[in-house]
Amino acid sequence: QLQLAESGGGLVQPGGSLRLSCVASGSSLNDWTIGWIRQAPGKEREGVSCINWRALTTNYADSVRGRFTISRDANNNTVYLQMNSLKPEDTAVYYCAAHWSPVPYVCTVFGLGRYSSWGQGTQVTISS
């Protein structure tokens, strides 16, 4: 069974950067799409970014496009989310999640119900 573990969250000033990591265990990620999803207090979950492992396609929410970059390290079964130019509105718990997708495709940040495996989340706080 696929298990995911996030790390890298913390407290950063506006304009700063963080890199989140999502390490997968229990299965290769060859047939999976990995997404980063965040949830701020009192708000619904929001898809932030995704990467389809086979196709290497990526996508981003409009709110983070140009500031965040998703990438993968196949050797270490790890997905990263590099977050630059952080804003207070980026404050949230960030989760990585996976859904089975053996056919390569262009992932989207919508349709969060497809994700079947979730990590425990890592807190990101942007504040001066």
N, CA, C and O atoms as a MOPAC input file, in Angstrom:
PM7 MOZYME 1SCF
protein

 N      0.84300 1    -1.19100 1     0.00000 1
 C      0.00000 1     0.00000 1     0.00000 1
 C      0.88200 1     1.24800 1     0.00000 1
 O      1.85800 1     1.34100 1     0.74500 1
 N      0.51900 1     2.19000 1    -0.84400 1
 C      1.31100 1     3.41400 1    -0.96300 1
 C      1.13500 1     4.27700 1     0.27700 1
 O      0.01500 1     4.53000 1     0.72000 1
 N      2.24500 1     4.72000 1     0.82400 1
 C      2.22500 1     5.65300 1     1.94600 1
 C      3.02300 1     6.88700 1     1.58500 1
 O      4.04900 1     6.80200 1     0.91000 1
 N      2.54600 1     8.03500 1     2.03900 1
 C      3.17000 1     9.31000 1     1.72500 1
 C      3.50800 1    10.05400 1     3.00500 1
 O      2.76200 1    10.00000 1     3.98200 1
 N      4.63800 1    10.74900 1     2.99100 1
 C      5.05300 1    11.52200 1     4.16200 1
 C      5.62200 1    12.85600 1     3.70400 1
 O      6.59500 1    12.90200 1     2.95100 1
 N      5.00400 1    13.94800 1     4.16600 1
 C      5.46100 1    15.29300 1     3.81200 1
 C      6.42300 1    15.81200 1     4.86400 1
 O      6.40300 1    15.38800 1     6.02000 1
 N      7.25900 1    16.73300 1     4.43500 1
 C      8.13200 1    17.46300 1     5.35000 1
 C      8.52000 1    18.77300 1     4.69700 1
 O      8.29200 1    18.97700 1     3.50500 1
 N      9.10800 1    19.65900 1     5.48500 1
 C      9.63300 1    20.89700 1     4.93800 1
 C      8.84000 1    22.14200 1     5.26100 1
 O      9.24500 1    23.24600 1     4.89600 1
 N      7.71500 1    21.98600 1     5.93900 1
 C      6.94700 1    23.16200 1     6.30300 1
 C      7.63800 1    23.98900 1     7.36500 1
 O      8.64700 1    23.57200 1     7.93400 1
 N      7.08500 1    25.17200 1     7.63300 1
 C      7.66900 1    26.03200 1     8.65100 1
 C      7.09500 1    27.42500 1     8.59800 1
 O      6.11000 1    27.68800 1     7.90800 1
 N      7.73000 1    28.31600 1     9.34400 1
 C      7.33400 1    29.72100 1     9.40800 1
 C      8.32100 1    30.54000 1     8.58100 1
 O      9.53100 1    30.48600 1     8.80300 1
 N      7.79400 1    31.28700 1     7.63900 1
 C      8.62500 1    32.07900 1     6.73200 1
 C      8.02000 1    33.46400 1     6.58600 1
 O      6.80000 1    33.62200 1     6.64500 1
 N      8.85200 1    34.45100 1     6.40000 1
 C      8.36000 1    35.80800 1     6.16400 1
 C      7.83400 1    35.94400 1     4.73600 1
 O      8.26000 1    35.21000 1     3.84500 1
 N      6.92000 1    36.87000 1     4.52000 1
 C      6.45600 1    37.12400 1     3.14600 1
 C      7.62800 1    37.39500 1     2.21800 1
 O      8.57800 1    38.09900 1     2.56300 1
 N      7.53100 1    36.81400 1     1.03100 1
 C      8.61700 1    36.93400 1     0.06300 1
 C      9.64800 1    35.83700 1     0.14800 1
 O     10.51000 1    35.71800 1    -0.72300 1
 N      9.56600 1    35.04000 1     1.18100 1
 C     10.52300 1    33.96500 1     1.38900 1
 C     10.19200 1    32.71900 1     0.58800 1
 O      9.26100 1    32.69900 1    -0.21700 1
 N     10.98200 1    31.67600 1     0.83000 1
 C     10.84100 1    30.42300 1     0.08700 1
 C     10.84700 1    29.23100 1     1.03500 1
 O     11.40700 1    29.28000 1     2.13000 1
 N     10.21500 1    28.17400 1     0.58200 1
 C     10.25000 1    26.88700 1     1.26800 1
 C     10.23000 1    25.79900 1     0.21100 1
 O      9.71300 1    25.99500 1    -0.88800 1
 N     10.79500 1    24.65500 1     0.55100 1
 C     10.67800 1    23.48600 1    -0.31600 1
 C     10.06300 1    22.34100 1     0.48100 1
 O     10.61700 1    21.88400 1     1.48000 1
 N      8.92400 1    21.90200 1     0.02100 1
 C      8.25500 1    20.76100 1     0.64200 1
 C      8.67700 1    19.47900 1    -0.06100 1
 O      8.91400 1    19.46300 1    -1.26900 1
 N      8.76500 1    18.41100 1     0.71400 1
 C      9.09200 1    17.09600 1     0.17000 1
 C      7.97100 1    16.12300 1     0.48400 1
 O      7.32800 1    16.21200 1     1.53000 1
 N      7.74800 1    15.20700 1    -0.42200 1
 C      6.76800 1    14.13600 1    -0.23200 1
 C      7.46100 1    12.83100 1    -0.60500 1
 O      7.73900 1    12.57600 1    -1.77700 1
 N      7.73300 1    12.01800 1     0.38900 1
 C      8.41400 1    10.74700 1     0.16100 1
 C      7.38900 1     9.62800 1     0.13900 1
 O      6.57200 1     9.50200 1     1.05100 1
 N      7.43800 1     8.82100 1    -0.90400 1
 C      6.50700 1     7.70200 1    -1.05100 1
 C      7.19200 1     6.39400 1    -0.68400 1
 O      8.36900 1     6.19400 1    -0.98200 1
 N      6.45200 1     5.51200 1    -0.04000 1
 C      6.95800 1     4.18600 1     0.29500 1
 C      5.85800 1     3.15800 1     0.05600 1
 O      4.67400 1     3.49200 1     0.02700 1
 N      6.26800 1     1.91100 1    -0.11400 1
 C      5.30200 1     0.84200 1    -0.31300 1
 C      4.99900 1     0.54300 1    -1.76300 1
 O      4.42900 1    -0.50200 1    -2.07600 1
 N      5.37300 1     1.44600 1    -2.65300 1
 C      5.11300 1     1.22800 1    -4.07600 1
 C      5.93200 1     2.21700 1    -4.88400 1
 O      6.22100 1     3.32600 1    -4.43500 1
 N      6.29700 1     1.79400 1    -6.08000 1
 C      6.87400 1     2.74600 1    -7.03400 1
 C      5.78100 1     3.72100 1    -7.47000 1
 O      4.59400 1     3.39400 1    -7.45400 1
 N      6.19600 1     4.90300 1    -7.85200 1
 C      5.23200 1     5.93000 1    -8.28000 1
 C      5.00000 1     5.93100 1    -9.78400 1
 O      4.40100 1     6.86700 1   -10.31400 1
 N      5.46000 1     4.90200 1   -10.47800 1
 C      5.37900 1     4.89600 1   -11.93900 1
 C      3.96200 1     5.06400 1   -12.47300 1
 O      3.77100 1     5.66900 1   -13.52800 1
 N      2.96500 1     4.54100 1   -11.76300 1
 C      1.58300 1     4.57100 1   -12.25300 1
 C      0.70700 1     5.49500 1   -11.41800 1
 O     -0.48900 1     5.25000 1   -11.25700 1
 N      1.29200 1     6.53400 1   -10.90200 1
 C      0.55100 1     7.43100 1   -10.02200 1
 C      0.69600 1     8.87800 1   -10.46200 1
 O      1.68000 1     9.27100 1   -11.08800 1
 N     -0.31200 1     9.64900 1   -10.11500 1
 C     -0.22600 1    11.10200 1   -10.17900 1
 C     -0.14800 1    11.61600 1    -8.75100 1
 O     -0.92600 1    11.20900 1    -7.88700 1
 N      0.78700 1    12.50300 1    -8.51600 1
 C      0.95900 1    13.08900 1    -7.18800 1
 C      0.48800 1    14.52600 1    -7.21900 1
 O      0.81800 1    15.28600 1    -8.12900 1
 N     -0.27800 1    14.88100 1    -6.22600 1
 C     -0.76400 1    16.24300 1    -6.11400 1
 C     -0.37800 1    16.86700 1    -4.78800 1
 O     -0.21800 1    16.17700 1    -3.78100 1
 N     -0.23400 1    18.16700 1    -4.80200 1
 C     -0.10700 1    18.94200 1    -3.56700 1
 C     -1.42500 1    19.68000 1    -3.37900 1
 O     -1.90400 1    20.37100 1    -4.27800 1
 N     -1.98900 1    19.52000 1    -2.21400 1
 C     -3.28100 1    20.11500 1    -1.85900 1
 C     -3.09900 1    20.85800 1    -0.54100 1
 O     -2.40100 1    20.37800 1     0.35200 1
 N     -3.70800 1    22.00200 1    -0.41700 1
 C     -3.58500 1    22.75300 1     0.83400 1
 C     -4.95300 1    23.08500 1     1.39200 1
 O     -5.94900 1    23.15400 1     0.67200 1
 N     -4.96400 1    23.28500 1     2.68900 1
 C     -6.19700 1    23.68300 1     3.36500 1
 C     -5.87900 1    24.70600 1     4.43400 1
 O     -5.14400 1    24.43300 1     5.38300 1
 N     -6.44500 1    25.88600 1     4.26400 1
 C     -6.29200 1    26.95000 1     5.24300 1
 C     -7.44000 1    26.87600 1     6.24600 1
 O     -8.49600 1    26.32900 1     5.92700 1
 N     -7.25700 1    27.41500 1     7.44900 1
 C     -8.32100 1    27.36400 1     8.45600 1
 C     -9.61800 1    27.97200 1     7.93000 1
 O     -9.62600 1    29.08700 1     7.40900 1
 N    -10.70300 1    27.23300 1     8.07300 1
 C    -11.99700 1    27.73000 1     7.66500 1
 C    -12.25800 1    27.71800 1     6.17300 1
 O    -13.29000 1    28.21100 1     5.71600 1
 N    -11.32700 1    27.15500 1     5.40600 1
 C    -11.50200 1    27.13300 1     3.94800 1
 C    -11.50800 1    25.69900 1     3.43400 1
 O    -11.06500 1    24.77600 1     4.11700 1
 N    -12.00800 1    25.53400 1     2.24200 1
 C    -12.01000 1    24.21800 1     1.61200 1
 C    -10.60900 1    23.86200 1     1.12300 1
 O     -9.75600 1    24.72900 1     0.93300 1
 N    -10.40000 1    22.57000 1     0.92600 1
 C     -9.14500 1    22.13500 1     0.34600 1
 C     -8.99900 1    22.68600 1    -1.06100 1
 O     -9.97700 1    22.82100 1    -1.79600 1
 N     -7.77300 1    23.00100 1    -1.42400 1
 C     -7.48500 1    23.59000 1    -2.73700 1
 C     -6.33400 1    22.82400 1    -3.38200 1
 O     -5.27200 1    22.66500 1    -2.77900 1
 N     -6.54300 1    22.35800 1    -4.58500 1
 C     -5.45400 1    21.75100 1    -5.33000 1
 C     -4.44300 1    22.80500 1    -5.72400 1
 O     -4.80800 1    23.83400 1    -6.29200 1
 N     -3.18700 1    22.56400 1    -5.43300 1
 C     -2.13100 1    23.54100 1    -5.69100 1
 C     -1.32800 1    23.17200 1    -6.93500 1
 O     -1.05900 1    24.01600 1    -7.78900 1
 N     -0.95200 1    21.90600 1    -7.02100 1
 C     -0.12000 1    21.46500 1    -8.13800 1
 C     -0.22700 1    19.95700 1    -8.27400 1
 O     -0.66600 1    19.26500 1    -7.35500 1
 N      0.17900 1    19.46000 1    -9.42900 1
 C      0.16400 1    18.01300 1    -9.64900 1
 C      1.24700 1    17.64200 1   -10.64700 1
 O      1.71700 1    18.47100 1   -11.42600 1
 N      1.63400 1    16.36000 1   -10.60000 1
 C      2.59600 1    15.83800 1   -11.55600 1
 C      2.21000 1    14.40200 1   -11.87400 1
 O      2.00100 1    13.58900 1   -10.97300 1
 N      2.11900 1    14.10300 1   -13.14100 1
 C      1.87000 1    12.73900 1   -13.58300 1
 C      3.21500 1    12.07000 1   -13.81100 1
 O      4.02100 1    12.53700 1   -14.61600 1
 N      3.45700 1    10.96600 1   -13.09400 1
 C      4.79600 1    10.39200 1   -13.04200 1
 C      5.29900 1     9.95500 1   -14.40200 1
 O      6.44700 1    10.22800 1   -14.75400 1
 N      4.45700 1     9.28000 1   -15.17600 1
 C      4.91300 1     8.74200 1   -16.46300 1
 C      5.05100 1     9.83200 1   -17.51400 1
 O      6.04800 1     9.89000 1   -18.23300 1
 N      4.05400 1    10.68700 1   -17.59800 1
 C      4.05800 1    11.70800 1   -18.65300 1
 C      4.91400 1    12.90200 1   -18.28900 1
 O      5.27800 1    13.70400 1   -19.14900 1
 N      5.23500 1    13.01600 1   -17.00100 1
 C      5.96400 1    14.18800 1   -16.51000 1
 C      5.22900 1    15.48900 1   -16.79200 1
 O      5.84200 1    16.55300 1   -16.88400 1
 N      3.91700 1    15.39700 1   -16.92900 1
 C      3.13000 1    16.62300 1   -17.07100 1
 C      2.89500 1    17.21600 1   -15.69500 1
 O      2.81200 1    16.50000 1   -14.69700 1
 N      2.78900 1    18.53300 1   -15.65900 1
 C      2.53200 1    19.23500 1   -14.40900 1
 C      1.44600 1    20.27100 1   -14.62100 1
 O      1.13800 1    20.65600 1   -15.74900 1
 N      0.87600 1    20.71200 1   -13.52000 1
 C     -0.10600 1    21.76700 1   -13.59300 1
 C     -0.14300 1    22.50700 1   -12.26700 1
 O      0.32300 1    22.00600 1   -11.24400 1
 N     -0.70800 1    23.71400 1   -12.30500 1
 C     -0.70500 1    24.57400 1   -11.13200 1
 C     -2.01500 1    25.32800 1   -11.01000 1
 O     -2.67500 1    25.63000 1   -12.00500 1
 N     -2.37700 1    25.62300 1    -9.77700 1
 C     -3.47600 1    26.55200 1    -9.56100 1
 C     -3.04000 1    27.94700 1   -10.00500 1
 O     -1.86200 1    28.29200 1    -9.92100 1
 N     -3.98300 1    28.73000 1   -10.47000 1
 C     -3.65300 1    30.08900 1   -10.92300 1
 C     -3.02000 1    30.90000 1    -9.80400 1
 O     -2.18500 1    31.76600 1   -10.06200 1
 N     -3.40600 1    30.62900 1    -8.58100 1
 C     -2.92400 1    31.41400 1    -7.45000 1
 C     -1.44200 1    31.19200 1    -7.15700 1
 O     -0.82600 1    31.99600 1    -6.45700 1
 N     -0.86100 1    30.11100 1    -7.68400 1
 C      0.54500 1    29.82200 1    -7.38900 1
 C      1.39500 1    29.74200 1    -8.64900 1
 O      2.61900 1    29.63900 1    -8.57100 1
 N      0.75600 1    29.78900 1    -9.79600 1
 C      1.50400 1    29.64600 1   -11.05000 1
 C      2.56700 1    30.73700 1   -11.16100 1
 O      2.29900 1    31.91800 1   -10.93700 1
 N      3.76600 1    30.31500 1   -11.50900 1
 C      4.87700 1    31.24600 1   -11.61100 1
 C      5.65800 1    31.41300 1   -10.32400 1
 O      6.76500 1    31.95100 1   -10.33700 1
 N      5.09800 1    30.96000 1    -9.20900 1
 C      5.79100 1    31.05100 1    -7.90800 1
 C      6.17800 1    29.67000 1    -7.37800 1
 O      7.20600 1    29.52400 1    -6.71700 1
 N      5.36900 1    28.67200 1    -7.66400 1
 C      5.61400 1    27.32000 1    -7.17600 1
 C      6.07800 1    26.43500 1    -8.33200 1
 O      5.67500 1    26.62800 1    -9.47900 1
 N      6.92900 1    25.46400 1    -8.00900 1
 C      7.39300 1    24.50000 1    -8.99800 1
 C      7.35500 1    23.10500 1    -8.40300 1
 O      7.90600 1    22.86100 1    -7.33000 1
 N      6.70200 1    22.19500 1    -9.10700 1
 C      6.65600 1    20.80000 1    -8.67200 1
 C      7.68500 1    20.01500 1    -9.48000 1
 O      7.88200 1    20.26000 1   -10.67000 1
 N      8.32900 1    19.07500 1    -8.81400 1
 C      9.31700 1    18.24900 1    -9.49300 1
 C      9.38000 1    16.88900 1    -8.80100 1
 O      8.81300 1    16.69500 1    -7.72500 1
 N     10.07400 1    15.96200 1    -9.43400 1
 C     10.18400 1    14.63100 1    -8.84900 1
 C     11.59800 1    14.11200 1    -8.93400 1
 O     12.36600 1    14.48900 1    -9.81900 1
 N     11.93100 1    13.23800 1    -7.99900 1
 C     13.19900 1    12.52300 1    -7.98000 1
 C     12.84900 1    11.03600 1    -8.03900 1
 O     12.46400 1    10.44100 1    -7.03300 1
 N     12.98600 1    10.44600 1    -9.22000 1
 C     12.58200 1     9.05700 1    -9.40100 1
 C     13.43400 1     8.10400 1    -8.56300 1
 O     12.94100 1     7.08700 1    -8.07500 1
 N     14.70000 1     8.43700 1    -8.40200 1
 C     15.59200 1     7.54500 1    -7.65200 1
 C     15.18500 1     7.43000 1    -6.19800 1
 O     15.41800 1     6.40300 1    -5.56000 1
 N     14.57200 1     8.48800 1    -5.67000 1
 C     14.20800 1     8.50700 1    -4.25900 1
 C     12.70500 1     8.50100 1    -4.02500 1
 O     12.24500 1     8.71100 1    -2.90300 1
 N     11.93100 1     8.25800 1    -5.10000 1
 C     10.46500 1     8.17800 1    -4.95800 1
 C      9.91700 1     9.39200 1    -4.21100 1
 O      9.08800 1     9.26600 1    -3.31000 1
 N     10.39800 1    10.56500 1    -4.60400 1
 C     10.08400 1    11.79800 1    -3.88000 1
 C      9.56800 1    12.86200 1    -4.83700 1
 O     10.04300 1    12.99200 1    -5.96500 1
 N      8.59500 1    13.61400 1    -4.36500 1
 C      8.07400 1    14.76800 1    -5.10200 1
 C      8.33100 1    16.00500 1    -4.26000 1
 O      8.15200 1    15.99400 1    -3.04200 1
 N      8.74800 1    17.05800 1    -4.91900 1
 C      9.04700 1    18.31400 1    -4.24800 1
 C      8.08100 1    19.40300 1    -4.69400 1
 O      7.54800 1    19.36400 1    -5.80300 1
 N      7.86800 1    20.36400 1    -3.82100 1
 C      7.15400 1    21.58400 1    -4.17300 1
 C      8.00900 1    22.75500 1    -3.72200 1
 O      8.07500 1    23.06500 1    -2.53200 1
 N      8.66000 1    23.40000 1    -4.67500 1
 C      9.44800 1    24.59200 1    -4.38900 1
 C      8.51400 1    25.79300 1    -4.40300 1
 O      7.84900 1    26.06300 1    -5.40300 1
 N      8.47000 1    26.50400 1    -3.29600 1
 C      7.55400 1    27.62900 1    -3.15900 1
 C      8.36200 1    28.89300 1    -2.95600 1
 O      9.07300 1    29.03200 1    -1.96100 1
 N      8.25400 1    29.81200 1    -3.89700 1
 C      8.97000 1    31.09000 1    -3.83900 1
 C      7.97300 1    32.24500 1    -3.73900 1
 O      6.77800 1    32.07900 1    -3.98100 1
 N      8.48600 1    33.39400 1    -3.38200 1
 C      7.66400 1    34.61100 1    -3.28300 1
 C      6.39500 1    34.34900 1    -2.46800 1
 O      5.28800 1    34.70100 1    -2.87800 1
 N      6.58200 1    33.73900 1    -1.33400 1
 C      5.43600 1    33.32500 1    -0.52700 1
 C      4.66100 1    34.51400 1     0.01600 1
 O      5.22800 1    35.56000 1     0.33300 1
 N      3.35100 1    34.32700 1     0.11500 1
 C      2.43800 1    35.36700 1     0.56500 1
 C      1.68800 1    34.86900 1     1.80100 1
 O      1.58100 1    33.66100 1     2.01600 1
 N      1.17600 1    35.77900 1     2.60300 1
 C      0.39500 1    35.34300 1     3.77100 1
 C     -0.76200 1    34.42200 1     3.39500 1
 O     -1.10800 1    33.52200 1     4.16000 1
 N     -1.35700 1    34.63500 1     2.23600 1
 C     -2.47300 1    33.79000 1     1.81300 1
 C     -2.05600 1    32.38300 1     1.42300 1
 O     -2.91200 1    31.54100 1     1.15100 1
 N     -0.75700 1    32.11000 1     1.39000 1
 C     -0.28000 1    30.73900 1     1.16800 1
 C     -0.27700 1    29.92500 1     2.45400 1
 O     -0.02600 1    28.72000 1     2.42500 1
 N     -0.55100 1    30.56600 1     3.57100 1
 C     -0.57800 1    29.86000 1     4.84800 1
 C     -1.64800 1    28.78000 1     4.84400 1
 O     -2.81500 1    29.04600 1     4.55400 1
 N     -1.24200 1    27.56100 1     5.16700 1
 C     -2.15900 1    26.42600 1     5.14100 1
 C     -1.40500 1    25.17500 1     5.57200 1
 O     -0.18200 1    25.17900 1     5.70700 1
 N     -2.16000 1    24.11400 1     5.78200 1
 C     -1.55700 1    22.78400 1     5.88300 1
 C     -1.47300 1    22.23200 1     4.46200 1
 O     -2.45700 1    22.21000 1     3.72400 1
 N     -0.28200 1    21.79200 1     4.10600 1
 C     -0.04800 1    21.27000 1     2.76800 1
 C      0.03400 1    19.73700 1     2.83200 1
 O      0.77800 1    19.16900 1     3.63100 1
 N     -0.74600 1    19.09500 1     1.97200 1
 C     -0.77100 1    17.64000 1     1.89400 1
 C     -0.27500 1    17.20100 1     0.52000 1
 O     -0.52700 1    17.86700 1    -0.48400 1
 N      0.42100 1    16.09500 1     0.48700 1
 C      0.61100 1    15.43400 1    -0.79500 1
 C     -0.32600 1    14.23600 1    -0.84200 1
 O     -0.62200 1    13.61500 1     0.17900 1
 N     -0.77600 1    13.93200 1    -2.02400 1
 C     -1.73700 1    12.85600 1    -2.21500 1
 C     -1.46000 1    12.19300 1    -3.56000 1
 O     -0.81900 1    12.76900 1    -4.43900 1
 N     -1.96200 1    10.96400 1    -3.69700 1
 C     -1.69400 1    10.20000 1    -4.91200 1
 C     -2.96700 1     9.54400 1    -5.42100 1
 O     -3.80700 1     9.09500 1    -4.64100 1
 N     -3.09600 1     9.49500 1    -6.73600 1
 C     -4.16900 1     8.68700 1    -7.31500 1
 C     -3.61400 1     7.86000 1    -8.46800 1
 O     -2.73400 1     8.28700 1    -9.21500 1
 N     -4.17500 1     6.64500 1    -8.57700 1
 C     -3.73700 1     5.66200 1    -9.55300 1
 C     -4.03700 1     6.15800 1   -10.96100 1
 O     -5.18000 1     6.48000 1   -11.28500 1
 N     -3.01400 1     6.21400 1   -11.78600 1
 C     -3.17900 1     6.73000 1   -13.14600 1
 C     -2.15900 1     6.05400 1   -14.04300 1
 O     -1.14800 1     6.66400 1   -14.39200 1
 N     -2.40500 1     4.79800 1   -14.42500 1
 C     -1.43800 1     4.04600 1   -15.21800 1
 C     -1.28100 1     4.54500 1   -16.64600 1
 O     -0.28200 1     4.25600 1   -17.30500 1
 N     -2.27000 1     5.29600 1   -17.12500 1
 C     -2.17200 1     5.84800 1   -18.47500 1
 C     -1.66600 1     7.28000 1   -18.36000 1
 O     -2.27700 1     8.08500 1   -17.65700 1
 N     -0.57800 1     7.62000 1   -19.02500 1
 C     -0.04500 1     8.98300 1   -18.92800 1
 C     -1.07800 1    10.01500 1   -19.38700 1
 O     -1.76200 1     9.79900 1   -20.38700 1
 N     -1.19500 1    11.10300 1   -18.68400 1
 C     -2.14600 1    12.14400 1   -19.05600 1
 C     -1.68900 1    13.46400 1   -18.44100 1
 O     -0.78000 1    13.50500 1   -17.61200 1
 N     -2.34200 1    14.52900 1   -18.86700 1
 C     -2.05200 1    15.84800 1   -18.30400 1
 C     -2.90600 1    16.03000 1   -17.06300 1
 O     -4.13000 1    16.14000 1   -17.14700 1
 N     -2.25400 1    16.06100 1   -15.91400 1
 C     -3.00800 1    16.15700 1   -14.66500 1
 C     -3.58900 1    17.56700 1   -14.49900 1
 O     -3.13400 1    18.52200 1   -15.12900 1
 N     -4.59100 1    17.66800 1   -13.64800 1
 C     -5.17200 1    18.96000 1   -13.29700 1
 C     -5.22000 1    19.07700 1   -11.78300 1
 O     -5.08200 1    18.08200 1   -11.07200 1
 N     -5.41400 1    20.28300 1   -11.29800 1
 C     -5.47700 1    20.48800 1    -9.85300 1
 C     -6.89700 1    20.34000 1    -9.33200 1
 O     -7.15600 1    20.58000 1    -8.15300 1
 N     -7.81400 1    19.94900 1   -10.20000 1
 C     -9.20100 1    19.76100 1    -9.78700 1
 C     -9.47600 1    18.28000 1    -9.53200 1
 O     -8.61600 1    17.43000 1    -9.76400 1
 N    -10.67900 1    17.98200 1    -9.05400 1
 C    -11.04300 1    16.58400 1    -8.85200 1
 C    -10.30200 1    15.93400 1    -7.70500 1
 O     -9.73200 1    14.85500 1    -7.86900 1
 N    -10.30000 1    16.57300 1    -6.54400 1
 C     -9.54300 1    16.06000 1    -5.41200 1
 C    -10.06900 1    14.71300 1    -4.92300 1
 O     -9.35600 1    13.98000 1    -4.23800 1
 N    -11.30600 1    14.38600 1    -5.26900 1
 C    -11.87000 1    13.10400 1    -4.84600 1
 C    -11.18500 1    11.89700 1    -5.45200 1
 O    -11.38100 1    10.77300 1    -4.98900 1
 N    -10.37600 1    12.11700 1    -6.49400 1
 C     -9.67300 1    10.98600 1    -7.11500 1
 C     -8.52000 1    10.48300 1    -6.26000 1
 O     -8.09000 1     9.33900 1    -6.40400 1
 N     -8.02500 1    11.32300 1    -5.38200 1
 C     -6.83900 1    10.94400 1    -4.61200 1
 C     -7.20600 1     9.91500 1    -3.53700 1
 O     -8.11700 1    10.13000 1    -2.73800 1
 N     -6.48900 1     8.80900 1    -3.53500 1
 C     -6.79800 1     7.71200 1    -2.62200 1
 C     -5.80000 1     7.58200 1    -1.47700 1
 O     -6.11400 1     6.97600 1    -0.45300 1
 N     -4.62500 1     8.13400 1    -1.63400 1
 C     -3.61300 1     8.05800 1    -0.58900 1
 C     -3.19400 1     9.46700 1    -0.23100 1
 O     -2.94200 1    10.29400 1    -1.10700 1
 N     -3.12000 1     9.73700 1     1.07000 1
 C     -2.80200 1    11.06800 1     1.55700 1
 C     -1.71500 1    10.98600 1     2.62200 1
 O     -1.64400 1    10.02800 1     3.39200 1
 N     -0.87000 1    12.01500 1     2.64600 1
 C      0.07400 1    12.15900 1     3.73800 1
 C     -0.58600 1    12.82500 1     4.92800 1
 O     -1.78000 1    13.12600 1     4.90800 1
 N      0.20900 1    13.05000 1     5.96800 1
 C     -0.33200 1    13.60600 1     7.20400 1
 C     -0.37900 1    15.13600 1     7.18800 1
 O     -1.03100 1    15.74700 1     8.03500 1
 N      0.30100 1    15.74400 1     6.24100 1
 C      0.28800 1    17.20000 1     6.11000 1
 C      1.45900 1    17.86500 1     6.80600 1
 O      2.01700 1    17.33300 1     7.76600 1
 N      1.82200 1    19.03500 1     6.30600 1
 C      2.87200 1    19.84300 1     6.92100 1
 C      2.41100 1    21.29900 1     6.92300 1
 O      1.90000 1    21.79900 1     5.92100 1
 N      2.59600 1    21.96800 1     8.04900 1
 C      2.10200 1    23.33000 1     8.21600 1
 C      3.06400 1    24.32100 1     7.57400 1
 O      4.27500 1    24.27700 1     7.79400 1
 N      2.49500 1    25.21100 1     6.78000 1
 C      3.24200 1    26.33100 1     6.19500 1
 C      2.59600 1    27.61400 1     6.68400 1
 O      1.39900 1    27.82700 1     6.49200 1
 N      3.39200 1    28.46900 1     7.31900 1
 C      2.89100 1    29.73000 1     7.84800 1
 C      3.73600 1    30.86200 1     7.30200 1
 O      4.95900 1    30.87100 1     7.44600 1
 N      3.07100 1    31.80900 1     6.67600 1
 C      3.75400 1    32.96700 1     6.10500 1
 C      3.32300 1    34.19600 1     6.91000 1
 O      2.16700 1    34.61600 1     6.86600 1
 N      4.26500 1    34.74600 1     7.63000 1
 C      3.94000 1    35.86000 1     8.51800 1
 C      5.19800 1    36.64300 1     8.83800 1
 O      6.29200 1    36.08500 1     8.92600 1
 N      5.02300 1    37.95100 1     9.01000 1
 C      6.15200 1    38.78500 1     9.42200 1
 C      6.15900 1    38.94900 1    10.93300 1
 O      7.03600 1    39.62100 1    11.47700 1

